Every structure is written in structure tokens, then in C-alpha cells.
Coordinates of C-alpha atoms in Angstrom, one line a residue:
X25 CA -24.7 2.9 -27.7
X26 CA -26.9 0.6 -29.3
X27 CA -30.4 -0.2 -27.6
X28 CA -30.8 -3.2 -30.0
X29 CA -32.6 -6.0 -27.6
X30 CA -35.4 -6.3 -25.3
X31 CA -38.4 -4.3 -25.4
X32 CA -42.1 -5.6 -23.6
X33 CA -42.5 -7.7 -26.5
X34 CA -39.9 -10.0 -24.9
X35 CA -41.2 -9.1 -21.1
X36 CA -37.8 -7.3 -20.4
X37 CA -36.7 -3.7 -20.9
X38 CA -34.7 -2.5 -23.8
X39 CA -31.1 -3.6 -22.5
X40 CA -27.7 -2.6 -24.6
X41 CA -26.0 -4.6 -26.3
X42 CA -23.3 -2.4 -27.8
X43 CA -21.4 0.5 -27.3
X44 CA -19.2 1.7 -29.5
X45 CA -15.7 3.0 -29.4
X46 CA -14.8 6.2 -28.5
X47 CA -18.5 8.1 -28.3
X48 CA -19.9 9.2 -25.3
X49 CA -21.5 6.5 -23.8
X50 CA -18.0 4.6 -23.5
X51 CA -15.4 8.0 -22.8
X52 CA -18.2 8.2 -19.9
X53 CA -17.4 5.0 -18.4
X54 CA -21.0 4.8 -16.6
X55 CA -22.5 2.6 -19.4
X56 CA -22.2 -1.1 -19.7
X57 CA -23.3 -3.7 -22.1
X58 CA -26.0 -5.1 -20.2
X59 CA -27.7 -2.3 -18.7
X60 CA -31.2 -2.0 -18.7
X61 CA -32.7 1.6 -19.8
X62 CA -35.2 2.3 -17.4
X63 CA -35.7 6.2 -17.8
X64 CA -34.9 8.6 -21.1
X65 CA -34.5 12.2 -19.7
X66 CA -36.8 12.1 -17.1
X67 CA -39.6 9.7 -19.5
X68 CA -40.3 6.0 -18.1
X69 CA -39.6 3.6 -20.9
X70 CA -39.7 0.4 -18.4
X71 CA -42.5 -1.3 -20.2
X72 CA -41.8 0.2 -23.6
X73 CA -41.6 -1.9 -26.5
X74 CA -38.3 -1.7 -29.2
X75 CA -39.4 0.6 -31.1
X76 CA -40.7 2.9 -28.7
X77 CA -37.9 3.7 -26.5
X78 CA -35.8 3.7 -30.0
X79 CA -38.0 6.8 -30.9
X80 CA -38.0 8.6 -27.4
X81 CA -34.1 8.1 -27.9
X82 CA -34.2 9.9 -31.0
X83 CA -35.9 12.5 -29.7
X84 CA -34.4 13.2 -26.8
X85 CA -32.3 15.9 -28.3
X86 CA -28.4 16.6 -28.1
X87 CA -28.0 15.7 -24.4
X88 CA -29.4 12.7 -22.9
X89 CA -29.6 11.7 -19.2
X90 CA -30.2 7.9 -19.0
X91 CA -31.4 5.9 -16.2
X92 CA -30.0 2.3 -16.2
X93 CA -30.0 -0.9 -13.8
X94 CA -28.1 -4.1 -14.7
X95 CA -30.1 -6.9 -15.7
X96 CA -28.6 -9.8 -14.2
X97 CA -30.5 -12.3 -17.1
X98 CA -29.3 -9.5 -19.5
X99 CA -26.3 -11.9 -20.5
X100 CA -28.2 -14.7 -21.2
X101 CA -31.0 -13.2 -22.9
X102 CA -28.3 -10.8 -25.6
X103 CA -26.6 -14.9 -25.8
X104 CA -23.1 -13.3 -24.9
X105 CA -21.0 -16.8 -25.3
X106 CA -18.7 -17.4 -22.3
X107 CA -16.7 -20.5 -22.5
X108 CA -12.9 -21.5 -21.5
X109 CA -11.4 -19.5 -24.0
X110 CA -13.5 -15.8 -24.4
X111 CA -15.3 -14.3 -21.5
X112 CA -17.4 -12.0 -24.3
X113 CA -17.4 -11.6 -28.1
X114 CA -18.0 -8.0 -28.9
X115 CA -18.3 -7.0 -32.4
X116 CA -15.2 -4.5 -34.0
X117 CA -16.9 -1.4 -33.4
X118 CA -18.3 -2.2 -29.9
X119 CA -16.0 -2.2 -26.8
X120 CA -17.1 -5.0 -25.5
X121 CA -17.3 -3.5 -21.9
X122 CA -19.9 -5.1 -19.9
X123 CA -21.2 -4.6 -16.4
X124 CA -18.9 -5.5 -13.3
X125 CA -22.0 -8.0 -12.0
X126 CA -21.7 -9.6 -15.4
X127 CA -19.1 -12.1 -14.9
X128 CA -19.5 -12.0 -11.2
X129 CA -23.3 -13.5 -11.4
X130 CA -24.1 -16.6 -9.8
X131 CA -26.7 -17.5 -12.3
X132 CA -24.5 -17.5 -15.2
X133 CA -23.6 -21.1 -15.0
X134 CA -25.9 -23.3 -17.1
X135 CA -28.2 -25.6 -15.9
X136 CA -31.0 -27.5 -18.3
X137 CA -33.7 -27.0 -15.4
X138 CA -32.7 -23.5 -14.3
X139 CA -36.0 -21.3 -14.3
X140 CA -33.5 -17.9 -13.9
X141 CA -34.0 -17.2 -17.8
X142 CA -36.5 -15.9 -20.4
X143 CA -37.1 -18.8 -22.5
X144 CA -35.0 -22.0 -22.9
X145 CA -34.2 -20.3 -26.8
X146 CA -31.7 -17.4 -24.6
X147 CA -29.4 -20.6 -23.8
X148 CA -26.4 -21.2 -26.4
X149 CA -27.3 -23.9 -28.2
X150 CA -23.4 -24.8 -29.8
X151 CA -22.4 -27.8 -27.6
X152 CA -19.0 -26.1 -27.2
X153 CA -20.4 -23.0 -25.4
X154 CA -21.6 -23.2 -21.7
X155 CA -21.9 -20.6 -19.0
X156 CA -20.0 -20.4 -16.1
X157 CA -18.6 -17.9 -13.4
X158 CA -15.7 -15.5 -13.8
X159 CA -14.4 -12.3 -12.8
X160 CA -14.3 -9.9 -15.7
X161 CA -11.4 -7.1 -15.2
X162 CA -13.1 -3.8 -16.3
X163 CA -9.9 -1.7 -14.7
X164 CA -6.7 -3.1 -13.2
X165 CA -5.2 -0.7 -10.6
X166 CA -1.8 -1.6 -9.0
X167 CA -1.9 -0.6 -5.6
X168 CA 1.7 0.3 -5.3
X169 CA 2.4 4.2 -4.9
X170 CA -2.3 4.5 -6.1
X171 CA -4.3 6.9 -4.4
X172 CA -8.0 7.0 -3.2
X173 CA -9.8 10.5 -2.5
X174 CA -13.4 10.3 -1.1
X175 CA -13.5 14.0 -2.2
X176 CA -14.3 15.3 -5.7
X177 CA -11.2 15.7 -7.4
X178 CA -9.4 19.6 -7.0
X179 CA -12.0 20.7 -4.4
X180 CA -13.1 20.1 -0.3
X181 CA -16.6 18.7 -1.6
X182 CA -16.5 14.8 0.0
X183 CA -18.6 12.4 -1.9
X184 CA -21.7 10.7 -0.6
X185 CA -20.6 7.0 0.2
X186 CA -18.0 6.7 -2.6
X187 CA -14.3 7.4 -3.3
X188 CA -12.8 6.5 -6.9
X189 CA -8.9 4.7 -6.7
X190 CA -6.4 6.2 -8.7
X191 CA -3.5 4.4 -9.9
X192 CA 0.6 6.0 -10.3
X193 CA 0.2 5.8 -14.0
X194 CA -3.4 7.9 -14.2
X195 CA -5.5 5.3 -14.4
X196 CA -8.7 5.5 -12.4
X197 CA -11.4 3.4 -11.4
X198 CA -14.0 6.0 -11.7
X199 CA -16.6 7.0 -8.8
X200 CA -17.0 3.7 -6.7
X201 CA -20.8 4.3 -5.1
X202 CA -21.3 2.2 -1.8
X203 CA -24.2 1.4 -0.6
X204 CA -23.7 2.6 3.0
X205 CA -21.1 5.3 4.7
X206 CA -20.3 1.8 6.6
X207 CA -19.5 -0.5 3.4
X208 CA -17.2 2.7 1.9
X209 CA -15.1 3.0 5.2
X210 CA -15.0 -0.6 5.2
X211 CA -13.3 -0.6 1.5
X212 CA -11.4 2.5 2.7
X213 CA -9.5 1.0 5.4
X214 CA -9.1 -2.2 3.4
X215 CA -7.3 -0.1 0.2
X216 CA -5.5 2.6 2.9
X217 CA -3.8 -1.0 4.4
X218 CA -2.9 -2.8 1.6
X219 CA -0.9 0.4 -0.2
X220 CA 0.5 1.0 3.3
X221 CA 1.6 -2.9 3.3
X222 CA 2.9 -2.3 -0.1
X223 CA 4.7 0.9 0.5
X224 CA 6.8 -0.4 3.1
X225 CA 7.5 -3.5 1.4
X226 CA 8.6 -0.9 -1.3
X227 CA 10.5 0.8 0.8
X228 CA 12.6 -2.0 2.8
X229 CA 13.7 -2.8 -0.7
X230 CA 14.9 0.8 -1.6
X231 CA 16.7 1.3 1.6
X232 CA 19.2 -1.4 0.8
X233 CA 20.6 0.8 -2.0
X234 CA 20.9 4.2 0.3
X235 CA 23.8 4.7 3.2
X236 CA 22.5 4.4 6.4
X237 CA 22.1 8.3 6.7
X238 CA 20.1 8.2 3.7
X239 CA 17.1 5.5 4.8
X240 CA 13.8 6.4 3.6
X241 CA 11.1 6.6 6.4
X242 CA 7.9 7.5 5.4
X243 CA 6.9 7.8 1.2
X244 CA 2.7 8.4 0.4
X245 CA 0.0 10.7 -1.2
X246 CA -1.5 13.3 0.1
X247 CA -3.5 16.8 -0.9
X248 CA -1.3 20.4 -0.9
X249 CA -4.1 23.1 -0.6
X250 CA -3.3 25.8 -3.6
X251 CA -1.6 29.3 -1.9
X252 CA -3.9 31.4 -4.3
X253 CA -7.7 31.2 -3.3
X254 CA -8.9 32.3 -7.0
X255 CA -7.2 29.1 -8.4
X256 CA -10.1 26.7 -10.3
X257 CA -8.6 23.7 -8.3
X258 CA -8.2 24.3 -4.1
X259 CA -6.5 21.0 -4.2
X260 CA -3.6 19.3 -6.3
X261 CA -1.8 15.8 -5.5
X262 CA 1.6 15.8 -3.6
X263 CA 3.6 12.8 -3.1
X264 CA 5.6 13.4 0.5
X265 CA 8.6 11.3 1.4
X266 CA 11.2 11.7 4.5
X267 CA 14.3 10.6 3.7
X268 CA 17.7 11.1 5.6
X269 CA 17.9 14.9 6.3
X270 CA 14.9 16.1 3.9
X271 CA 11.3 16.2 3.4
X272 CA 10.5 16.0 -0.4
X273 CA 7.5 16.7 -2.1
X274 CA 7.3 15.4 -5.8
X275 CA 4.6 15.9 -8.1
X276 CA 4.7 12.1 -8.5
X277 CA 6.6 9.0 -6.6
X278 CA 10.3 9.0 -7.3
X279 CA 11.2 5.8 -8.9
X280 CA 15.2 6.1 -9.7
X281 CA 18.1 7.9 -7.8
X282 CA 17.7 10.4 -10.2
X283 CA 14.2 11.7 -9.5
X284 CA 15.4 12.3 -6.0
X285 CA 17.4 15.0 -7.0
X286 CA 13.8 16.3 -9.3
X287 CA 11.9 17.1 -6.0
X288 CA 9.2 20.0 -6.6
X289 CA 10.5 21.3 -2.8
X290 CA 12.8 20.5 -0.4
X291 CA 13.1 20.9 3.1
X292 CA 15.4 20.0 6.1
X293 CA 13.7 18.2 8.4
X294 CA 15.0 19.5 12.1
X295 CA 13.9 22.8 10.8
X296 CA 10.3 22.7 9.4
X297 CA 7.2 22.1 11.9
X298 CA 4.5 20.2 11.6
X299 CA 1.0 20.8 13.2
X300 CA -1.4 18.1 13.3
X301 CA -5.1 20.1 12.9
X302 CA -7.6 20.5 15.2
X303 CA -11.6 21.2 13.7
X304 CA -11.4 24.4 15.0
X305 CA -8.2 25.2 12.8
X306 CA -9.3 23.6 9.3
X307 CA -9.4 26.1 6.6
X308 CA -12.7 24.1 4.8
X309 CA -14.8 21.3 4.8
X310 CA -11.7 18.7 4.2
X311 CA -10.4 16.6 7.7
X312 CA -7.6 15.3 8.4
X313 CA -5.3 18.1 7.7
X314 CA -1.6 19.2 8.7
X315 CA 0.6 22.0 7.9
X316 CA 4.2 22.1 7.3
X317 CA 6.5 25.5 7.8
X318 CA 9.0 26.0 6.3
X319 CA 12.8 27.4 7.1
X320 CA 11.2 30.3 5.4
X321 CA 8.3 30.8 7.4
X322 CA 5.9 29.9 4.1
X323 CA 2.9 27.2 5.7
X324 CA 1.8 24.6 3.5
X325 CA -1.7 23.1 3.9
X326 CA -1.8 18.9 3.3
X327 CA -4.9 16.6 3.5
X328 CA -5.1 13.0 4.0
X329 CA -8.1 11.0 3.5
X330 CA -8.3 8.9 6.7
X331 CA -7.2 9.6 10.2
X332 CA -4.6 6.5 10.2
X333 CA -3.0 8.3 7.5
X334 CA -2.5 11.1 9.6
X335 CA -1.5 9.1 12.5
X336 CA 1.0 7.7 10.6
X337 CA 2.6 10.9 8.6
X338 CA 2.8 12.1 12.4
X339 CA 4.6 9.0 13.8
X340 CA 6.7 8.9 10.4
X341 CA 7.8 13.1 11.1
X342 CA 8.4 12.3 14.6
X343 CA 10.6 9.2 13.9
X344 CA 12.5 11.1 11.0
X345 CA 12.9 14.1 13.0
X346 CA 14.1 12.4 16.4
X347 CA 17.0 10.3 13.7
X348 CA 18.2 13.4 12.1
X349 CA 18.9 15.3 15.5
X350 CA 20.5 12.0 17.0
X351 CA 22.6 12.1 13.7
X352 CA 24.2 15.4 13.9
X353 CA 24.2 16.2 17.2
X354 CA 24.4 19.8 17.2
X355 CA 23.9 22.8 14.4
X356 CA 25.6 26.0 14.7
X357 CA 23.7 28.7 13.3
X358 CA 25.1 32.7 12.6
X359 CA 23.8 35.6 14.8
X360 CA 24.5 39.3 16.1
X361 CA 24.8 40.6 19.4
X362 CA 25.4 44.0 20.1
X363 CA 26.3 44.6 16.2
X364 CA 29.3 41.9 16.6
X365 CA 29.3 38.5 14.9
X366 CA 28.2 35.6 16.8
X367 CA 27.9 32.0 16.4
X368 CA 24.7 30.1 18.1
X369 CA 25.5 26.3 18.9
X370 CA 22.7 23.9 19.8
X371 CA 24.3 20.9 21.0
X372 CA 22.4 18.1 21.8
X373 CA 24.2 16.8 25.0
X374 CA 25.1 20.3 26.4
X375 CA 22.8 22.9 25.6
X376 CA 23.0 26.5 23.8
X377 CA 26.5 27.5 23.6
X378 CA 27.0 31.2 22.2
X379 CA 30.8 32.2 21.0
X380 CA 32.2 35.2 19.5
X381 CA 32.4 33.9 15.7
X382 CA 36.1 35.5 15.0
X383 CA 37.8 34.4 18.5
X384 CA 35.5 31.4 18.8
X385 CA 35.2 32.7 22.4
X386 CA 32.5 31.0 24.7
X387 CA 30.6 34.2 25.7
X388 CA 27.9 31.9 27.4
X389 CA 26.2 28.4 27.4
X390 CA 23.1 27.0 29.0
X391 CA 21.7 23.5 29.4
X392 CA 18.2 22.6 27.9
X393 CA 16.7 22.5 31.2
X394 CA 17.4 26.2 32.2
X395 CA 15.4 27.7 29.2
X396 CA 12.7 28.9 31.0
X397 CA 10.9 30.8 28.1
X398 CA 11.3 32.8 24.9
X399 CA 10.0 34.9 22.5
X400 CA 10.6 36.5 19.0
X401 CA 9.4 39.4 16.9
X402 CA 8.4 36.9 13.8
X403 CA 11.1 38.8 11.7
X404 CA 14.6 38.4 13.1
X405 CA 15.3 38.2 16.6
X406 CA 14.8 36.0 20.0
X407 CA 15.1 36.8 23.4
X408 CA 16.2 33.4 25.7
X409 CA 15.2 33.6 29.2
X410 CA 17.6 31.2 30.8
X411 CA 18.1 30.7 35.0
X412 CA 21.0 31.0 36.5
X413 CA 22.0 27.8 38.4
X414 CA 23.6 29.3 41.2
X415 CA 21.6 32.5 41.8
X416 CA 18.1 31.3 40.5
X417 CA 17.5 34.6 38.8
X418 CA 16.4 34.6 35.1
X419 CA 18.9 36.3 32.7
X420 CA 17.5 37.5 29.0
X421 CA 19.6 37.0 25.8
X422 CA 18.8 38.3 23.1
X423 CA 20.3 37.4 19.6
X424 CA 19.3 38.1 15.9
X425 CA 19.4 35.6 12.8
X426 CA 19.0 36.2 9.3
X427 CA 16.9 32.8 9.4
X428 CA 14.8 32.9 12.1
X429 CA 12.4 30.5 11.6
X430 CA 14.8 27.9 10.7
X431 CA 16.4 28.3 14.3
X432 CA 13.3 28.6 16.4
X433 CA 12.7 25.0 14.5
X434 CA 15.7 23.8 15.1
X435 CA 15.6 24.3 18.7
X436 CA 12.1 22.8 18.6
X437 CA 13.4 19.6 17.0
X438 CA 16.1 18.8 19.6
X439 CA 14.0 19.9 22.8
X440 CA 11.4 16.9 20.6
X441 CA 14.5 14.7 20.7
X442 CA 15.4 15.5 24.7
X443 CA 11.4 14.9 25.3
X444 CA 11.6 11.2 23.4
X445 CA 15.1 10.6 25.6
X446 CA 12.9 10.8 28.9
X447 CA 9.5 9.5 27.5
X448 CA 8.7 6.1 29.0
X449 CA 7.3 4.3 25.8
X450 CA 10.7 5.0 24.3
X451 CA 12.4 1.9 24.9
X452 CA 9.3 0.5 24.1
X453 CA 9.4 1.8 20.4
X454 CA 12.9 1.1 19.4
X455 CA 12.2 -1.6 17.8
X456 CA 9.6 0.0 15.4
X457 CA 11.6 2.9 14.4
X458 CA 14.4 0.7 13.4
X459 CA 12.1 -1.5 11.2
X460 CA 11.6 1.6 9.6
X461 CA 14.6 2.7 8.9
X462 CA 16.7 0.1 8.9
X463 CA 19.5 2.3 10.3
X464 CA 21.4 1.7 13.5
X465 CA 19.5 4.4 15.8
X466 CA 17.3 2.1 16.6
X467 CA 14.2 4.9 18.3
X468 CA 11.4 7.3 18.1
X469 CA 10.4 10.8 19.3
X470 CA 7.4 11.6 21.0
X471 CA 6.8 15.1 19.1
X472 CA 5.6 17.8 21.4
X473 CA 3.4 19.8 18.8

């Protein structure tokens, strides 16, 4: 950094005019060319001359916290020449990067009678060089497959009125500080809806390459809560995408076929559940938060930033979960009753058919409708209480899988799917859910959580 110009002698605080490469001041990304040191560790140099706040800086010792503001005549006063072809002229050891405001000032564009300057002596005085407005990219974030966290990265601390963009490649946009909770939502929302936008352009285009089985319906970033509580970082970025039959979380978007088959986890969709969080259930200071559980019965912990991210990872679960039950109509799953082999069948259309799995003798079957409660010991087993149609009297099966949890969400999913059948916004919604999957099962569940 090199506070080089200004001082009281001029009537304007020492301003910088370089920074160079690679030290501090630039790896920081908080300093600009153009900023205006107001305060050296604590000391006002405001009305300091040159040489003054040259010496406090030298003294200041091996850390040094700087308070700066950007001088808006700081451009025309350091004589930085803008002009058709250069928007700056930095030195070879200097970076060159200036403020955001300075290309983005109104008063850059000369005028003979403008009063908005030191002396007429800060104007360029080359015929060729004039000033005039333009945007000065300082970072340039594709949206496509970026996130935005309003909390500070790896942790549940949320940032007073700012948020920091970051894009699929790494590159970030450092801490954007708002000066309102209002003006960040407001930037918020408009960020959350143009990746959304983008996304789904994204992913319209994908689907034409996958069988109709295969369609992707919901692809985004989220947070995965760590599993160990001693773990430096709470937090870590996932990337969650339903496709076909599965749920995938990637460590970072999947770009070609291959990377599909690269997933950190997978999971079959009709038997995970999801919970949507209440306040009362959140493990920290972090909102909108879900859980997935798995086949296994493991629960994993997700935040998203904004509550119409979580309104649409819901309506995206729903939809993928409601397509994959319609799909395969029933799933047969292996049990024992009594010691002997036996085959569980949940058919979509009939009900819960139970056979004998060497005979493949029907030992009894019930529709949806006559499940009238049930209950398991979280290890192996579930007892059905179905009712008898002709005698009205409940009758208790009991049956034990080697998977439990991947049955008791199984049957979950397709009671969902009966529930979407009979809900009255169904027809309603058909059209959505086939926008977003482009398949030919054109609907969407209401999920019963």
C-alpha cells in the first residue's frame, strides 16, 4: 500500500494511490486505490499532513488496523486517466484495483465549470483524456450453480446486514455490507431468483439428454451440518439434486454424465424422509433447516439461506417423490413371520399384500384405507393394525425386516402418493410438475410430513 497523495496541505486526507501485488493490503481485498485513511490503529490522521500519517504508519508496528472511506474526488485528484480505451493505468507493481464507487461516480465526467474538484490543475490536461462514467468489474461471479451464505462461512454465526456470493469455481465476492437488514434481503431475493431462473434453464437443457425415468427435478446448494460436534467447521457445502430414483449429494455440481456416477451419497428417494424444521426443533442459531433419513436410519442436518429455498427443496422432494412411486408402482421388500420367509408387497393400486416367499402364497392383503395404525421397535420389526372389512375388528400383524427404516419410508412415500391422488390442488399442479420434469407423469404430491 502506498499512502503517497493527499495530506491537509492539499485540504484532503492522505488517499492511496497504490497497492501492490500480492501483500496484505491486496490478499485482504478490503483496500482500494482511492480510499481515504481516516484512522491508523485507533489514531485520527483526518487532518494530518503527508508526512505525518506517513510516520504514524511506520510506527504502527507489525499489525495495523486502518480506517478508510472512499473519496469520491479521490480519482480526479490522484489524475487516474479514464478514456475510451483504459478505465485505469496502474503502475507494474500496483494492482490497479480501485474502489467499486470509482467507475460508478456520477462526477467523473468532465465538465470545464464543474466546482466537484480540488483545483482545476486535478483535471487531465492531454486533449485525448476526458472523464466519463463506467462500471469497473472488480469480481465477475457467474450465477449458474454460485452460492450466497448470510452466515460466516463453516459456522451458525449470521452476519449483520451482509452475505458474500460465491461462485462454482471458488471465486468470491467477499463480505457484501448493506446498509439496512431491508436493502440485504432485497439483494437476497434478487440473487436467490436469478440462480433459481438459471438452474432451471440449466436444467431443461440437461433433461433432454436423460430417458424419461432419469429427468432431473430439483439441482441447488445447501449447508450439511458436520455429524461430529468437535469438528472446527459445523457447516460444509453440499450440492443436492433429485434425479429419477435418487437423491445425490455432491461435493460440487455435476457437470458430465460421469460425475453422476461420483456422488459423495446416494439415496433412493421413496425411502428417505424429509422433515421440514420447526424453531423449536433447530439444533443452532441457523433457520431454515431440514433433515433427510436415510434407508439406514443415519439423519442428516441441511440449511438453506432463505425460506423460498426451503419452500422449494420441499415442493421439489414432494414432486420427485410422488414420480418415483407413480413409476414403479409397487416394491416388494423381504420379511419373517413366525421364523418363515416372507415377502412384503406395497402395491400402489391394492394395498399390502403379504405371501409366503417360497410358495409365493397370498397369506393376506389389505387396502391402504384399512391401516388403522402401526408401530415399530426402531430396530427390526412393525406391527400393522389393519380392520377387517366384514367384521370391523382390528387384526395386528406383525412382520420383521432387516431394513426397517427403508420400509416404514417406503410405505410413507406411497400413502404421500394416495394423499396427492385425493388432494384437490392436484389437478391443479399438473402442469407445474411436468415443467419440471419434462416426463409424461404430468403431477405433484402433497407430502404429508
Amino acid at each position: 500500500m502506498d499512502p503517497d497523495s493527499g495530506g491537509a496541505e492539499h485540504n484532503i486526507p492522505v488517499v492511496v494511490s497504490k497497492i501492490s501485488k500480492e501483500q496484505r493490503a491486496e490478499l485482504s481485498g478490503l483496500l482500494f486505490i482511492g480510499d481515504a485513511i481516516l484512522q491508523i490503529n485507533g489514531i485520527n490522521v483526518r487532518k494530518c499532513r503527508h508526512e505525518e500519517v506517513v510516520q504514524v504508519l511506520r510506527n504502527a508496528g507489525e499489525e495495523v488496523t486502518l480506517t478508510v472511506s472512499f473519496l469520491k474526488r479521490a480519482p480526479a485528484f490522484l489524475k487516474l486517466p479514464l478514456n475510451e480505451d483504459c478505465a485505469c493505468a496502474p503502475s507494474d507493481q500496483s494492482s490497479g484495483t480501485s474502489s467499486p464507487l470509482c467507475d460508478s461516480g456520477l462526477h467523473l465526467n468532465y465538465h470545464p465549470n464543474n466546482t466537484d474538484t480540488l483545483s482545476c490543475s486535478s483535471w487531465p490536461t492531454s486533449p485525448g483524456l476526458r472523464w466519463e462514467k463506467r462500471w469497473c468489474d472488480l469480481r465477475l461471479i457467474p450465477l449458474l450453480h454460485s452460492r450466497f451464505s448470510q452466515y460466516v462461512p463453516g459456522t451458525d454465526l449470521s452476519r449483520q446486514n451482509a452475505f458474500q456470493v460465491i461462485a462454482v469455481d471458488g471465486v468470491c465476492s467477499g463480505v457484501i455490507q448493506c446498509l439496512s437488514a431491508e436493502d440485504c434481503m432485497d439483494w437476497l431475493q434478487a440473487i436467490a431468483t436469478n440462480i433459481s431462473n438459471l438452474t432451471k434453464h440449466n436444467i431443461k437443457k440437461i433433461n433432454r439428454n436423460f430417458p424419461v425415468n432419469q429427468q432431473i427435478v430439483y439441482m441447488g446448494w445447501c449447508e450439511a451440518r458436520e455429524q461430529d460436534p468437535l469438528q472446527d467447521r459445523a457447516y460444509s457445502p453440499a450440492f443436492l439434486a433429485l434425479r429419477g430414483s435418487c437423491l445425490y449429494k455432491f461435493l460440487a455440481p455435476p457437470v458430465t454424465t460421469w460425475d453422476w456416477t461420483r456422488a459423495e451419497k446416494t439415496f433412493s428417494v421413496y425411502e428417505i424422509m424429509c422433515k421440514i424444521l420447526k424453531d423449536s426443533d433447530l439444533l443452532d442459531r441457523r433457520r431454515h433447516c431440514f433433515t433427510v433419513q436415510s434407508e439406514s436410519g443415519e439423519d442428516l442436518y441441511f440449511s438453506v439461506e432463505l425460506d423460498c429455498d426451503l419452500a422449494q427443496w420441499e415442493r421439489a422432494f414432494q414432486t420427485a417423490t410422488f414420480l418415483e412411486v407413480e413409476r414403479i408402482q409397487c416394491k416388494t421388500y423381504a420379511c419373517v413371520l413366525e421364523s418363515h420367509l416372507m415377502g412384503l408387497t406395497i402395491d400402489f393400486s391394492t394395498g399390502f399384500i403379504c405371501f409366503d416367499a417360497a410358495t409365493k402364497a397370498v397369506l393376506w392383503r389389505y387396502k391402504f384405507s384399512q391401516l388403522k395404525g402401526s408401530s415399530d421397535d426402531g430396530k427390526s420389526k412393525i406391527k400393522f393394525l389393519f380392520q377387517n372389512p366384514d367384521t370391523k375388528q382390528i387384526e395386528a400383524k406383525e412382520l420383521e425386516f432387516s431394513n426397517l427404516f427403508a420400509v416404514l419410508h417406503c410405505i410413507h412415500s406411497f400413502f404421500a402418493a394416495k394423499v396427492a391422488c385425493l388432494d384437490p390442488l392436484f389437478l391443479g399442479n399438473q402442469a407445474t410438475a411436468s415443467a419440471a420434469t419434462g416426463s409424461a407423469a404430468t403431477s405433484k404430491a402433497k407430502h404429508a410430513a
